[in-house]
Coordinates of N, CA and C in Angstrom, one line a residue:
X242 N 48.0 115.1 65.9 CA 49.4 115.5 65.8 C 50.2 114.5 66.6
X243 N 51.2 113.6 65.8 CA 51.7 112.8 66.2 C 52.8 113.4 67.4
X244 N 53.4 114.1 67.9 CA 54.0 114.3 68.9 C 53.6 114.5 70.2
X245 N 52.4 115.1 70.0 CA 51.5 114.9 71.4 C 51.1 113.8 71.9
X246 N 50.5 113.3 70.6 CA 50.4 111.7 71.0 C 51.5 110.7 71.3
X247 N 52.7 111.0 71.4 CA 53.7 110.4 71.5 C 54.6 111.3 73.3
X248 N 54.4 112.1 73.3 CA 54.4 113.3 74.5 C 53.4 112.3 75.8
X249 N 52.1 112.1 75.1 CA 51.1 111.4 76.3 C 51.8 109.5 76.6
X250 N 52.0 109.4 75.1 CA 52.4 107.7 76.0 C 53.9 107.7 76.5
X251 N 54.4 108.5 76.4 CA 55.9 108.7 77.3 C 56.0 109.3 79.2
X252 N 54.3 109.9 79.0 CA 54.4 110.6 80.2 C 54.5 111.7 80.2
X253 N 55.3 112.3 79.4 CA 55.8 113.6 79.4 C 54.7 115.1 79.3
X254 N 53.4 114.8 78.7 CA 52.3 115.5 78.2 C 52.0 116.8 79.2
X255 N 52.1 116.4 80.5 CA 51.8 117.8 81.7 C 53.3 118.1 82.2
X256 N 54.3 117.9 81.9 CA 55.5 118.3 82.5 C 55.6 119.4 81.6
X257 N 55.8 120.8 82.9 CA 55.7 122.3 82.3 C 57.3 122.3 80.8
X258 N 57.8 122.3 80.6 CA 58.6 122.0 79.6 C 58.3 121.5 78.2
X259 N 57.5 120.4 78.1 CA 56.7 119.3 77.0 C 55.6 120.4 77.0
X260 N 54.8 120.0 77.9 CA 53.5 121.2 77.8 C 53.8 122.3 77.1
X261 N 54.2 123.4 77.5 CA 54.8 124.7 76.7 C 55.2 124.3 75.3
X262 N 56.1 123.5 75.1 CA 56.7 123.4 73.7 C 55.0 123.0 72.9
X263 N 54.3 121.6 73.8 CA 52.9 121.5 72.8 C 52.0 122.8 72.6
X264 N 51.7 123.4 73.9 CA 51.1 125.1 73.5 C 51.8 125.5 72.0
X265 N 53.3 125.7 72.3 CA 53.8 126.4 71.2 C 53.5 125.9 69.9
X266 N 54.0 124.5 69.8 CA 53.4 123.3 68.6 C 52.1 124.2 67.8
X267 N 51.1 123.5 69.1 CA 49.8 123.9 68.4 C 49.2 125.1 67.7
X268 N 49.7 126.1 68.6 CA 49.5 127.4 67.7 C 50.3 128.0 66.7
X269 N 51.4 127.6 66.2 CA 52.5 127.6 64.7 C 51.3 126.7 64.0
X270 N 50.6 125.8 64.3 CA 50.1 124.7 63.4 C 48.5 125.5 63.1
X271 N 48.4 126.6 63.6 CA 46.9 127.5 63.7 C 46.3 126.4 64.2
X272 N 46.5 125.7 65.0 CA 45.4 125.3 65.9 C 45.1 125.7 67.3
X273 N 44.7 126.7 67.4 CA 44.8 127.4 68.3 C 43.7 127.4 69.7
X274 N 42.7 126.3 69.2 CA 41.8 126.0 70.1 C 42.5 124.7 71.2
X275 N 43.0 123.6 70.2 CA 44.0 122.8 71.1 C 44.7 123.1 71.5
X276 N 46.0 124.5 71.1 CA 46.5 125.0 71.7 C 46.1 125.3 73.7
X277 N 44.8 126.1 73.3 CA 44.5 126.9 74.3 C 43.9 125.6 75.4
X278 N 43.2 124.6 74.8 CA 42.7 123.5 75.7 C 43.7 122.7 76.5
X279 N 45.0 122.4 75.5 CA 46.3 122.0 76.3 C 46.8 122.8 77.8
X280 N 46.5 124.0 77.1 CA 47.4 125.0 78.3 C 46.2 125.2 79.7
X281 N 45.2 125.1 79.4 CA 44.4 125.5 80.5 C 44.4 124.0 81.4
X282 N 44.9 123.1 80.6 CA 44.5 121.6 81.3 C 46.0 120.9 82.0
X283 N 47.0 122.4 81.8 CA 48.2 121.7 82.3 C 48.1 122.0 84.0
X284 N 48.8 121.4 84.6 CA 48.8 121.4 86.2 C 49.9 122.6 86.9
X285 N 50.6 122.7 85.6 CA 51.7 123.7 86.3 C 52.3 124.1 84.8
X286 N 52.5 125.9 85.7 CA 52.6 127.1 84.2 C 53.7 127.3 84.5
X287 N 54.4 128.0 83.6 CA 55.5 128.7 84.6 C 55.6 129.8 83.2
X288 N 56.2 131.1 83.3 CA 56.5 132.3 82.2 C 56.5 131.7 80.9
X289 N 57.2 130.5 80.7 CA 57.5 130.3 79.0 C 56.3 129.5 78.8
X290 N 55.3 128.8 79.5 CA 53.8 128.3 78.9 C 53.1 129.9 78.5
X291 N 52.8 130.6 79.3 CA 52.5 131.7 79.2 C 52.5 133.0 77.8
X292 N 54.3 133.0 77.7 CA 54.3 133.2 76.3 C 54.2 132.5 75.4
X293 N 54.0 131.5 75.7 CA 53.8 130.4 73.9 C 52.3 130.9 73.9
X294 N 51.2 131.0 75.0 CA 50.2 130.6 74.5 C 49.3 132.3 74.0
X295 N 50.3 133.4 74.8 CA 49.7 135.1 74.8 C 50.6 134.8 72.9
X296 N 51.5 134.7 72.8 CA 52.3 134.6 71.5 C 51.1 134.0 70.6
X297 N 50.6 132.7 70.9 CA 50.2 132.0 70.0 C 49.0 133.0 69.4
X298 N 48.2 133.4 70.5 CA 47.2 134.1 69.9 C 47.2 135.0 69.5
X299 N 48.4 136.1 69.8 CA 48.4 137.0 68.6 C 49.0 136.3 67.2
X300 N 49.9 135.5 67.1 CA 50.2 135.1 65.6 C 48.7 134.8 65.2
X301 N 47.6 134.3 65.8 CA 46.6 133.6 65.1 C 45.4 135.2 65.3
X302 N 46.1 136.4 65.5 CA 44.9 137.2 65.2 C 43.9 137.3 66.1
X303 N 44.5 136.2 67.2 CA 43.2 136.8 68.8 C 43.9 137.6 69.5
X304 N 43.4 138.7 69.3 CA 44.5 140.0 69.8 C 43.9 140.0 71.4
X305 N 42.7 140.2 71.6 CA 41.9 140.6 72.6 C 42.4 139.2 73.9
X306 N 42.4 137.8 73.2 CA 42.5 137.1 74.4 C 43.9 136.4 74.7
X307 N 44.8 137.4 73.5 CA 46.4 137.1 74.3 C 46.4 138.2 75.3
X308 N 45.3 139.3 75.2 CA 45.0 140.3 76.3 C 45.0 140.3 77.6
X309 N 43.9 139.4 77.4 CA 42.9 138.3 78.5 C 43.8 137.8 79.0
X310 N 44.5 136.8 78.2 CA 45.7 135.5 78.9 C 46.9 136.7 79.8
X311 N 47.1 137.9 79.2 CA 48.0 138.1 80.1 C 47.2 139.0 81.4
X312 N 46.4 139.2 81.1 CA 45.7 139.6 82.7 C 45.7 138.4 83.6
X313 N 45.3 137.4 83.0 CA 45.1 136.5 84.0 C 46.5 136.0 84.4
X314 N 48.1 135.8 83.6 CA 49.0 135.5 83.7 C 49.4 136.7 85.6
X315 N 48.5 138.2 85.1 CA 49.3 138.7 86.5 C 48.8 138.4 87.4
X316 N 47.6 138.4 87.5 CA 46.5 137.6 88.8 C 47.3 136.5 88.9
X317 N 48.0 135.9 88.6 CA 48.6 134.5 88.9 C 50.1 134.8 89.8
X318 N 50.4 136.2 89.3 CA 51.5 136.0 90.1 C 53.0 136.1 89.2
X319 N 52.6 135.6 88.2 CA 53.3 135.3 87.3 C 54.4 136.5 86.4
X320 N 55.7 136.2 86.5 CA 56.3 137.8 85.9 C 56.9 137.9 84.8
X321 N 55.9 138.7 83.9 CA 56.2 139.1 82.1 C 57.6 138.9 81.8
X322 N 57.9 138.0 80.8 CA 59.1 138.5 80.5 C 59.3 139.6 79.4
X323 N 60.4 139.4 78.3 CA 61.1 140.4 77.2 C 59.7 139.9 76.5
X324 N 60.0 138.5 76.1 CA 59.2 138.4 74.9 C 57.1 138.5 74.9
X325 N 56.8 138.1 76.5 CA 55.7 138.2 77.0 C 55.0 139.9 76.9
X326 N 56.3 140.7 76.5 CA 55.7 142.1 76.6 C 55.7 142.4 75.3
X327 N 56.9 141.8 74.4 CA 56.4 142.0 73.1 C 55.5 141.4 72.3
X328 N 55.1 140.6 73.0 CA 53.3 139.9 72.3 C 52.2 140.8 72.6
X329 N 52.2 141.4 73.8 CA 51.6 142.3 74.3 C 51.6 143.1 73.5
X330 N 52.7 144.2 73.5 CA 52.5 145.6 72.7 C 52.2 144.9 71.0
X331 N 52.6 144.2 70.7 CA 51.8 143.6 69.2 C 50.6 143.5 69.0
X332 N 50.0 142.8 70.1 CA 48.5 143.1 70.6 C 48.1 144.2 70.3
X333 N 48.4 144.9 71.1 CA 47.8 146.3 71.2 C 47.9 147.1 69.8
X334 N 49.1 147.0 69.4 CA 49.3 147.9 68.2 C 48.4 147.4 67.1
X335 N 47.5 146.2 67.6 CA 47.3 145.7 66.3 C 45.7 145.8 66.4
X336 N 45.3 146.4 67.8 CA 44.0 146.7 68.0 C 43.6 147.8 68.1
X337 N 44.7 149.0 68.0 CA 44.8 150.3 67.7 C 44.5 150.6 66.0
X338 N 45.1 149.3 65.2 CA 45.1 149.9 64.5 C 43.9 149.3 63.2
X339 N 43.3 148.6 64.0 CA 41.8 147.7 63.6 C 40.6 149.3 64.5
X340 N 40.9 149.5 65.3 CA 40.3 150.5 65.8 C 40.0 152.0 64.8
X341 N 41.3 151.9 64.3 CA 41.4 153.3 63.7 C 40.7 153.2 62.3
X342 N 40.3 151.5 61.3 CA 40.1 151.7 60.6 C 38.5 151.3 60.6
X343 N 37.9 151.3 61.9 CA 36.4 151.5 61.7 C 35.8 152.6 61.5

């Protein structure tokens, strides 16, 4: 993906800002594994990496580890926004209702 690669020879690649926007990138592109490898390998998170990356994974149907990512988001300290809670309860609704149909 030519903007990352263009993100890395500018510098910009770990600046929480760039970073988040590539989280977000990756996972719109269903690439969700470089998504997740980006974000774990940035140096500094702040709320909106967080929702790109709990967001990403529910758009891509990993209900359980936009789960995950926000547990660990509170162990961090870190404080949910609007949109970080509506990834959440999408989550959930959407594992209630995979639940209901086993």
């Amino acid at each position: 993906i030519q903007v990352h690669g263009l993100a890395v020879q500018m510098g910009f690649d770990y600046d929480v800002v760039t970073g988040s926007a590539i989280v977000d990138m990756y996972a719109k592109c269903k690439k969700l594994d470089e998504s997740l490898h980006f974000f774990h390998e940035m140096p500094e998170k702040n709320w909106v990496s967080w929702s790109a990356v709990i967001a990403g994974c529910v758009q891509n149907d990993e209900l359980m580890g936009g789960l995950e990512l926000f547990k660990e988001m509170q162990k961090e300290g870190v404080e949910a926004s609007q949109s970080i809670y509506a990834s959440v309860f999408r989550s959930c609704a959407g594992l209630a209702v995979l639940r209901l149909g086993s």
